[in-house]
Amino acid sequence: TYDSAGRLTGLPDEALYGGIDRRRLGLAPVELENFHGFLFVRLKASAGPSVAQMLAPLSGEIAAHRFGSLRPLGRVTERVREA
């Protein structure tokens, strides 16, 4: 279990791991960008232009679809048939 700052706060059956150092196993920070309702994660901070900068020529066309205002209508479940 991790807290909102990414620190490891709990581990099932922690005793089985032999004195694990939780401080070394926190989550790494990432950059998050919302572009017209789509979330983009950048694992390496400031590694070049943002998504908005890269897609600027298409921004108007993408905005026309209003993806950011879409909401889920329900759950979709599919069964895989055996061949």
PDB file of N, CA and C in Angstrom:
ATOM      1  N   THR A   1       0.843  -1.168   0.000  1.00  0.00           N
ATOM      2  CA  THR A   1       0.000   0.000   0.000  1.00  0.00           C
ATOM      3  C   THR A   1       0.894   1.237   0.000  1.00  0.00           C
ATOM      4  N   TYR A   2       0.502   2.223  -0.803  1.00  0.00           N
ATOM      5  CA  TYR A   2       1.260   3.473  -0.886  1.00  0.00           C
ATOM      6  C   TYR A   2       0.389   4.628  -0.416  1.00  0.00           C
ATOM      7  N   ASP A   3       1.004   5.631   0.184  1.00  0.00           N
ATOM      8  CA  ASP A   3       0.243   6.822   0.567  1.00  0.00           C
ATOM      9  C   ASP A   3       0.218   7.796  -0.612  1.00  0.00           C
ATOM     10  N   SER A   4      -0.434   8.929  -0.433  1.00  0.00           N
ATOM     11  CA  SER A   4      -0.601   9.877  -1.538  1.00  0.00           C
ATOM     12  C   SER A   4       0.706  10.545  -1.965  1.00  0.00           C
ATOM     13  N   ALA A   5       1.748  10.408  -1.174  1.00  0.00           N
ATOM     14  CA  ALA A   5       3.063  10.943  -1.548  1.00  0.00           C
ATOM     15  C   ALA A   5       3.938   9.880  -2.207  1.00  0.00           C
ATOM     16  N   GLY A   6       3.409   8.659  -2.372  1.00  0.00           N
ATOM     17  CA  GLY A   6       4.153   7.591  -3.023  1.00  0.00           C
ATOM     18  C   GLY A   6       5.019   6.756  -2.102  1.00  0.00           C
ATOM     19  N   ARG A   7       4.900   6.962  -0.779  1.00  0.00           N
ATOM     20  CA  ARG A   7       5.686   6.161   0.170  1.00  0.00           C
ATOM     21  C   ARG A   7       5.010   4.809   0.391  1.00  0.00           C
ATOM     22  N   LEU A   8       5.808   3.756   0.433  1.00  0.00           N
ATOM     23  CA  LEU A   8       5.292   2.425   0.735  1.00  0.00           C
ATOM     24  C   LEU A   8       4.936   2.375   2.210  1.00  0.00           C
ATOM     25  N   THR A   9       3.660   2.157   2.510  1.00  0.00           N
ATOM     26  CA  THR A   9       3.210   2.166   3.905  1.00  0.00           C
ATOM     27  C   THR A   9       2.778   0.795   4.396  1.00  0.00           C
ATOM     28  N   GLY A  10       2.550  -0.132   3.503  1.00  0.00           N
ATOM     29  CA  GLY A  10       2.130  -1.459   3.922  1.00  0.00           C
ATOM     30  C   GLY A  10       2.495  -2.498   2.882  1.00  0.00           C
ATOM     31  N   LEU A  11       2.730  -3.712   3.351  1.00  0.00           N
ATOM     32  CA  LEU A  11       3.139  -4.797   2.475  1.00  0.00           C
ATOM     33  C   LEU A  11       2.543  -6.084   3.021  1.00  0.00           C
ATOM     34  N   PRO A  12       1.723  -6.798   2.246  1.00  0.00           N
ATOM     35  CA  PRO A  12       1.156  -8.050   2.742  1.00  0.00           C
ATOM     36  C   PRO A  12       2.268  -9.039   3.113  1.00  0.00           C
ATOM     37  N   ASP A  13       2.115  -9.689   4.231  1.00  0.00           N
ATOM     38  CA  ASP A  13       3.098 -10.685   4.694  1.00  0.00           C
ATOM     39  C   ASP A  13       4.519 -10.114   4.711  1.00  0.00           C
ATOM     40  N   GLU A  14       4.650  -8.911   5.227  1.00  0.00           N
ATOM     41  CA  GLU A  14       5.934  -8.212   5.218  1.00  0.00           C
ATOM     42  C   GLU A  14       7.050  -9.012   5.885  1.00  0.00           C
ATOM     43  N   ALA A  15       6.725  -9.790   6.886  1.00  0.00           N
ATOM     44  CA  ALA A  15       7.737 -10.576   7.600  1.00  0.00           C
ATOM     45  C   ALA A  15       8.429 -11.578   6.677  1.00  0.00           C
ATOM     46  N   LEU A  16       7.760 -12.002   5.621  1.00  0.00           N
ATOM     47  CA  LEU A  16       8.346 -12.971   4.689  1.00  0.00           C
ATOM     48  C   LEU A  16       9.484 -12.374   3.852  1.00  0.00           C
ATOM     49  N   TYR A  17       9.589 -11.049   3.818  1.00  0.00           N
ATOM     50  CA  TYR A  17      10.593 -10.393   2.986  1.00  0.00           C
ATOM     51  C   TYR A  17      11.895 -10.098   3.719  1.00  0.00           C
ATOM     52  N   GLY A  18      11.992 -10.459   4.961  1.00  0.00           N
ATOM     53  CA  GLY A  18      13.244 -10.348   5.703  1.00  0.00           C
ATOM     54  C   GLY A  18      13.783  -8.943   5.886  1.00  0.00           C
ATOM     55  N   GLY A  19      13.084  -8.109   6.613  1.00  0.00           N
ATOM     56  CA  GLY A  19      13.582  -6.772   6.940  1.00  0.00           C
ATOM     57  C   GLY A  19      13.693  -5.832   5.757  1.00  0.00           C
ATOM     58  N   ILE A  20      12.700  -5.800   4.943  1.00  0.00           N
ATOM     59  CA  ILE A  20      12.695  -4.944   3.752  1.00  0.00           C
ATOM     60  C   ILE A  20      12.703  -3.462   4.155  1.00  0.00           C
ATOM     61  N   ASP A  21      13.423  -2.658   3.416  1.00  0.00           N
ATOM     62  CA  ASP A  21      13.505  -1.218   3.682  1.00  0.00           C
ATOM     63  C   ASP A  21      12.442  -0.508   2.847  1.00  0.00           C
ATOM     64  N   ARG A  22      11.345  -0.164   3.464  1.00  0.00           N
ATOM     65  CA  ARG A  22      10.229   0.488   2.757  1.00  0.00           C
ATOM     66  C   ARG A  22      10.635   1.811   2.117  1.00  0.00           C
ATOM     67  N   ARG A  23      11.566   2.524   2.738  1.00  0.00           N
ATOM     68  CA  ARG A  23      11.970   3.839   2.211  1.00  0.00           C
ATOM     69  C   ARG A  23      12.553   3.741   0.809  1.00  0.00           C
ATOM     70  N   ARG A  24      13.126   2.603   0.469  1.00  0.00           N
ATOM     71  CA  ARG A  24      13.754   2.429  -0.850  1.00  0.00           C
ATOM     72  C   ARG A  24      12.768   1.977  -1.913  1.00  0.00           C
ATOM     73  N   LEU A  25      11.536   1.667  -1.505  1.00  0.00           N
ATOM     74  CA  LEU A  25      10.573   1.097  -2.445  1.00  0.00           C
ATOM     75  C   LEU A  25       9.378   2.005  -2.719  1.00  0.00           C
ATOM     76  N   GLY A  26       9.559   3.298  -2.548  1.00  0.00           N
ATOM     77  CA  GLY A  26       8.488   4.243  -2.853  1.00  0.00           C
ATOM     78  C   GLY A  26       8.289   4.383  -4.359  1.00  0.00           C
ATOM     79  N   LEU A  27       7.180   4.991  -4.732  1.00  0.00           N
ATOM     80  CA  LEU A  27       6.890   5.227  -6.138  1.00  0.00           C
ATOM     81  C   LEU A  27       7.703   6.413  -6.647  1.00  0.00           C
ATOM     82  N   ALA A  28       8.138   6.324  -7.878  1.00  0.00           N
ATOM     83  CA  ALA A  28       8.895   7.416  -8.490  1.00  0.00           C
ATOM     84  C   ALA A  28       7.926   8.482  -9.000  1.00  0.00           C
ATOM     85  N   PRO A  29       8.259   9.756  -8.849  1.00  0.00           N
ATOM     86  CA  PRO A  29       7.382  10.806  -9.374  1.00  0.00           C
ATOM     87  C   PRO A  29       7.381  10.801 -10.904  1.00  0.00           C
ATOM     88  N   VAL A  30       6.251  11.133 -11.486  1.00  0.00           N
ATOM     89  CA  VAL A  30       6.110  11.218 -12.937  1.00  0.00           C
ATOM     90  C   VAL A  30       5.393  12.520 -13.292  1.00  0.00           C
ATOM     91  N   GLU A  31       5.579  12.973 -14.519  1.00  0.00           N
ATOM     92  CA  GLU A  31       4.837  14.127 -15.021  1.00  0.00           C
ATOM     93  C   GLU A  31       3.527  13.627 -15.611  1.00  0.00           C
ATOM     94  N   LEU A  32       2.455  14.339 -15.334  1.00  0.00           N
ATOM     95  CA  LEU A  32       1.135  13.986 -15.841  1.00  0.00           C
ATOM     96  C   LEU A  32       0.581  15.182 -16.595  1.00  0.00           C
ATOM     97  N   GLU A  33       0.080  14.937 -17.799  1.00  0.00           N
ATOM     98  CA  GLU A  33      -0.486  16.019 -18.607  1.00  0.00           C
ATOM     99  C   GLU A  33      -1.849  15.600 -19.133  1.00  0.00           C
ATOM    100  N   ASN A  34      -2.828  16.482 -18.972  1.00  0.00           N
ATOM    101  CA  ASN A  34      -4.167  16.266 -19.514  1.00  0.00           C
ATOM    102  C   ASN A  34      -4.267  17.078 -20.799  1.00  0.00           C
ATOM    103  N   PHE A  35      -4.495  16.379 -21.895  1.00  0.00           N
ATOM    104  CA  PHE A  35      -4.623  17.044 -23.188  1.00  0.00           C
ATOM    105  C   PHE A  35      -5.951  16.648 -23.795  1.00  0.00           C
ATOM    106  N   HIS A  36      -6.902  17.564 -23.758  1.00  0.00           N
ATOM    107  CA  HIS A  36      -8.243  17.341 -24.310  1.00  0.00           C
ATOM    108  C   HIS A  36      -8.884  16.071 -23.767  1.00  0.00           C
ATOM    109  N   GLY A  37      -8.724  15.813 -22.480  1.00  0.00           N
ATOM    110  CA  GLY A  37      -9.362  14.663 -21.849  1.00  0.00           C
ATOM    111  C   GLY A  37      -8.535  13.396 -21.832  1.00  0.00           C
ATOM    112  N   PHE A  38      -7.406  13.386 -22.486  1.00  0.00           N
ATOM    113  CA  PHE A  38      -6.514  12.232 -22.474  1.00  0.00           C
ATOM    114  C   PHE A  38      -5.383  12.509 -21.492  1.00  0.00           C
ATOM    115  N   LEU A  39      -5.049  11.515 -20.685  1.00  0.00           N
ATOM    116  CA  LEU A  39      -3.963  11.666 -19.716  1.00  0.00           C
ATOM    117  C   LEU A  39      -2.694  11.030 -20.271  1.00  0.00           C
ATOM    118  N   PHE A  40      -1.630  11.799 -20.254  1.00  0.00           N
ATOM    119  CA  PHE A  40      -0.331  11.334 -20.722  1.00  0.00           C
ATOM    120  C   PHE A  40       0.646  11.374 -19.556  1.00  0.00           C
ATOM    121  N   VAL A  41       1.399  10.299 -19.390  1.00  0.00           N
ATOM    122  CA  VAL A  41       2.387  10.201 -18.319  1.00  0.00           C
ATOM    123  C   VAL A  41       3.774  10.212 -18.946  1.00  0.00           C
ATOM    124  N   ARG A  42       4.627  11.054 -18.396  1.00  0.00           N
ATOM    125  CA  ARG A  42       6.015  11.115 -18.852  1.00  0.00           C
ATOM    126  C   ARG A  42       6.875  10.589 -17.714  1.00  0.00           C
ATOM    127  N   LEU A  43       7.604   9.519 -17.968  1.00  0.00           N
ATOM    128  CA  LEU A  43       8.412   8.890 -16.930  1.00  0.00           C
ATOM    129  C   LEU A  43       9.683   9.670 -16.631  1.00  0.00           C
ATOM    130  N   LYS A  44      10.194  10.382 -17.599  1.00  0.00           N
ATOM    131  CA  LYS A  44      11.415  11.169 -17.406  1.00  0.00           C
ATOM    132  C   LYS A  44      11.029  12.645 -17.448  1.00  0.00           C
ATOM    133  N   ALA A  45      11.198  13.337 -16.340  1.00  0.00           N
ATOM    134  CA  ALA A  45      10.775  14.736 -16.232  1.00  0.00           C
ATOM    135  C   ALA A  45      11.475  15.627 -17.255  1.00  0.00           C
ATOM    136  N   SER A  46      10.719  16.525 -17.824  1.00  0.00           N
ATOM    137  CA  SER A  46      11.227  17.538 -18.761  1.00  0.00           C
ATOM    138  C   SER A  46      12.064  16.939 -19.881  1.00  0.00           C
ATOM    139  N   ALA A  47      11.576  15.867 -20.458  1.00  0.00           N
ATOM    140  CA  ALA A  47      12.294  15.215 -21.548  1.00  0.00           C
ATOM    141  C   ALA A  47      11.727  15.671 -22.891  1.00  0.00           C
ATOM    142  N   GLY A  48      11.886  16.946 -23.195  1.00  0.00           N
ATOM    143  CA  GLY A  48      11.411  17.444 -24.477  1.00  0.00           C
ATOM    144  C   GLY A  48      10.092  18.181 -24.369  1.00  0.00           C
ATOM    145  N   PRO A  49       9.467  18.436 -25.522  1.00  0.00           N
ATOM    146  CA  PRO A  49       8.231  19.225 -25.546  1.00  0.00           C
ATOM    147  C   PRO A  49       7.058  18.481 -24.909  1.00  0.00           C
ATOM    148  N   SER A  50       6.090  19.247 -24.442  1.00  0.00           N
ATOM    149  CA  SER A  50       4.888  18.652 -23.857  1.00  0.00           C
ATOM    150  C   SER A  50       4.014  18.070 -24.962  1.00  0.00           C
ATOM    151  N   VAL A  51       3.034  17.290 -24.569  1.00  0.00           N
ATOM    152  CA  VAL A  51       2.085  16.729 -25.535  1.00  0.00           C
ATOM    153  C   VAL A  51       1.352  17.871 -26.240  1.00  0.00           C
ATOM    154  N   ALA A  52       0.944  18.884 -25.478  1.00  0.00           N
ATOM    155  CA  ALA A  52       0.240  20.029 -26.068  1.00  0.00           C
ATOM    156  C   ALA A  52       1.106  20.722 -27.124  1.00  0.00           C
ATOM    157  N   GLN A  53       2.394  20.836 -26.855  1.00  0.00           N
ATOM    158  CA  GLN A  53       3.294  21.459 -27.828  1.00  0.00           C
ATOM    159  C   GLN A  53       3.440  20.589 -29.074  1.00  0.00           C
ATOM    160  N   MET A  54       3.579  19.285 -28.875  1.00  0.00           N
ATOM    161  CA  MET A  54       3.758  18.385 -30.015  1.00  0.00           C
ATOM    162  C   MET A  54       2.508  18.302 -30.886  1.00  0.00           C
ATOM    163  N   LEU A  55       1.338  18.349 -30.247  1.00  0.00           N
ATOM    164  CA  LEU A  55       0.086  18.201 -30.991  1.00  0.00           C
ATOM    165  C   LEU A  55      -0.606  19.531 -31.274  1.00  0.00           C
ATOM    166  N   ALA A  56       0.084  20.632 -31.046  1.00  0.00           N
ATOM    167  CA  ALA A  56      -0.511  21.956 -31.261  1.00  0.00           C
ATOM    168  C   ALA A  56      -1.149  22.111 -32.643  1.00  0.00           C
ATOM    169  N   PRO A  57      -0.533  21.614 -33.721  1.00  0.00           N
ATOM    170  CA  PRO A  57      -1.169  21.766 -35.029  1.00  0.00           C
ATOM    171  C   PRO A  57      -2.519  21.042 -35.148  1.00  0.00           C
ATOM    172  N   LEU A  58      -2.745  20.047 -34.303  1.00  0.00           N
ATOM    173  CA  LEU A  58      -3.994  19.277 -34.350  1.00  0.00           C
ATOM    174  C   LEU A  58      -4.964  19.651 -33.241  1.00  0.00           C
ATOM    175  N   SER A  59      -4.592  20.583 -32.386  1.00  0.00           N
ATOM    176  CA  SER A  59      -5.381  20.893 -31.200  1.00  0.00           C
ATOM    177  C   SER A  59      -6.824  21.269 -31.523  1.00  0.00           C
ATOM    178  N   GLY A  60      -7.036  22.113 -32.509  1.00  0.00           N
ATOM    179  CA  GLY A  60      -8.395  22.512 -32.874  1.00  0.00           C
ATOM    180  C   GLY A  60      -9.232  21.351 -33.358  1.00  0.00           C
ATOM    181  N   GLU A  61      -8.621  20.500 -34.156  1.00  0.00           N
ATOM    182  CA  GLU A  61      -9.325  19.326 -34.678  1.00  0.00           C
ATOM    183  C   GLU A  61      -9.686  18.352 -33.553  1.00  0.00           C
ATOM    184  N   ILE A  62      -8.769  18.150 -32.625  1.00  0.00           N
ATOM    185  CA  ILE A  62      -9.019  17.259 -31.488  1.00  0.00           C
ATOM    186  C   ILE A  62     -10.067  17.866 -30.565  1.00  0.00           C
ATOM    187  N   ALA A  63      -9.984  19.169 -30.314  1.00  0.00           N
ATOM    188  CA  ALA A  63     -10.936  19.848 -29.424  1.00  0.00           C
ATOM    189  C   ALA A  63     -12.363  19.740 -29.940  1.00  0.00           C
ATOM    190  N   ALA A  64     -12.537  19.720 -31.247  1.00  0.00           N
ATOM    191  CA  ALA A  64     -13.876  19.639 -31.837  1.00  0.00           C
ATOM    192  C   ALA A  64     -14.609  18.363 -31.425  1.00  0.00           C
ATOM    193  N   HIS A  65     -13.881  17.325 -31.075  1.00  0.00           N
ATOM    194  CA  HIS A  65     -14.504  16.056 -30.667  1.00  0.00           C
ATOM    195  C   HIS A  65     -14.938  16.059 -29.206  1.00  0.00           C
ATOM    196  N   ARG A  66     -14.474  17.034 -28.427  1.00  0.00           N
ATOM    197  CA  ARG A  66     -14.857  17.207 -27.023  1.00  0.00           C
ATOM    198  C   ARG A  66     -14.640  15.933 -26.189  1.00  0.00           C
ATOM    199  N   PHE A  67     -13.499  15.299 -26.358  1.00  0.00           N
ATOM    200  CA  PHE A  67     -13.186  14.085 -25.597  1.00  0.00           C
ATOM    201  C   PHE A  67     -13.198  14.341 -24.095  1.00  0.00           C
ATOM    202  N   GLY A  68     -12.803  15.521 -23.676  1.00  0.00           N
ATOM    203  CA  GLY A  68     -12.759  15.850 -22.255  1.00  0.00           C
ATOM    204  C   GLY A  68     -14.109  15.852 -21.579  1.00  0.00           C
ATOM    205  N   SER A  69     -15.187  15.958 -22.339  1.00  0.00           N
ATOM    206  CA  SER A  69     -16.526  15.970 -21.738  1.00  0.00           C
ATOM    207  C   SER A  69     -17.194  14.596 -21.766  1.00  0.00           C
ATOM    208  N   LEU A  70     -16.541  13.603 -22.335  1.00  0.00           N
ATOM    209  CA  LEU A  70     -17.124  12.256 -22.380  1.00  0.00           C
ATOM    210  C   LEU A  70     -17.146  11.637 -20.989  1.00  0.00           C
ATOM    211  N   ARG A  71     -18.179  10.861 -20.715  1.00  0.00           N
ATOM    212  CA  ARG A  71     -18.330  10.164 -19.435  1.00  0.00           C
ATOM    213  C   ARG A  71     -18.665   8.702 -19.713  1.00  0.00           C
ATOM    214  N   PRO A  72     -18.240   7.786 -18.842  1.00  0.00           N
ATOM    215  CA  PRO A  72     -18.573   6.372 -19.048  1.00  0.00           C
ATOM    216  C   PRO A  72     -20.080   6.153 -18.944  1.00  0.00           C
ATOM    217  N   LEU A  73     -20.592   5.293 -19.797  1.00  0.00           N
ATOM    218  CA  LEU A  73     -22.019   4.967 -19.776  1.00  0.00           C
ATOM    219  C   LEU A  73     -22.308   3.715 -18.966  1.00  0.00           C
ATOM    220  N   GLY A  74     -21.315   2.918 -18.720  1.00  0.00           N
ATOM    221  CA  GLY A  74     -21.515   1.690 -17.962  1.00  0.00           C
ATOM    222  C   GLY A  74     -20.325   0.769 -18.141  1.00  0.00           C
ATOM    223  N   ARG A  75     -20.505  -0.427 -17.664  1.00  0.00           N
ATOM    224  CA  ARG A  75     -19.431  -1.416 -17.709  1.00  0.00           C
ATOM    225  C   ARG A  75     -19.599  -2.309 -18.933  1.00  0.00           C
ATOM    226  N   VAL A  76     -18.492  -2.642 -19.570  1.00  0.00           N
ATOM    227  CA  VAL A  76     -18.506  -3.546 -20.715  1.00  0.00           C
ATOM    228  C   VAL A  76     -17.769  -4.812 -20.311  1.00  0.00           C
ATOM    229  N   THR A  77     -18.435  -5.937 -20.472  1.00  0.00           N
ATOM    230  CA  THR A  77     -17.828  -7.227 -20.145  1.00  0.00           C
ATOM    231  C   THR A  77     -17.894  -8.110 -21.379  1.00  0.00           C
ATOM    232  N   GLU A  78     -16.794  -8.753 -21.675  1.00  0.00           N
ATOM    233  CA  GLU A  78     -16.735  -9.615 -22.840  1.00  0.00           C
ATOM    234  C   GLU A  78     -16.215 -10.978 -22.441  1.00  0.00           C
ATOM    235  N   ARG A  79     -16.790 -11.999 -23.008  1.00  0.00           N
ATOM    236  CA  ARG A  79     -16.306 -13.361 -22.752  1.00  0.00           C
ATOM    237  C   ARG A  79     -15.482 -13.828 -23.938  1.00  0.00           C
ATOM    238  N   VAL A  80     -14.366 -14.442 -23.635  1.00  0.00           N
ATOM    239  CA  VAL A  80     -13.510 -14.979 -24.682  1.00  0.00           C
ATOM    240  C   VAL A  80     -13.940 -16.409 -24.946  1.00  0.00           C
ATOM    241  N   ARG A  81     -14.239 -16.678 -26.210  1.00  0.00           N
ATOM    242  CA  ARG A  81     -14.648 -18.040 -26.576  1.00  0.00           C
ATOM    243  C   ARG A  81     -13.424 -18.876 -26.910  1.00  0.00           C
ATOM    244  N   GLU A  82     -13.444 -20.086 -26.448  1.00  0.00           N
ATOM    245  CA  GLU A  82     -12.361 -21.017 -26.766  1.00  0.00           C
ATOM    246  C   GLU A  82     -12.481 -21.448 -28.220  1.00  0.00           C
ATOM    247  N   ALA A  83     -11.353 -21.565 -28.904  1.00  0.00           N
ATOM    248  CA  ALA A  83     -11.351 -21.962 -30.321  1.00  0.00           C
ATOM    249  C   ALA A  83     -11.576 -23.442 -30.474  1.00  0.00           C
TER     250      ALA A  83
END
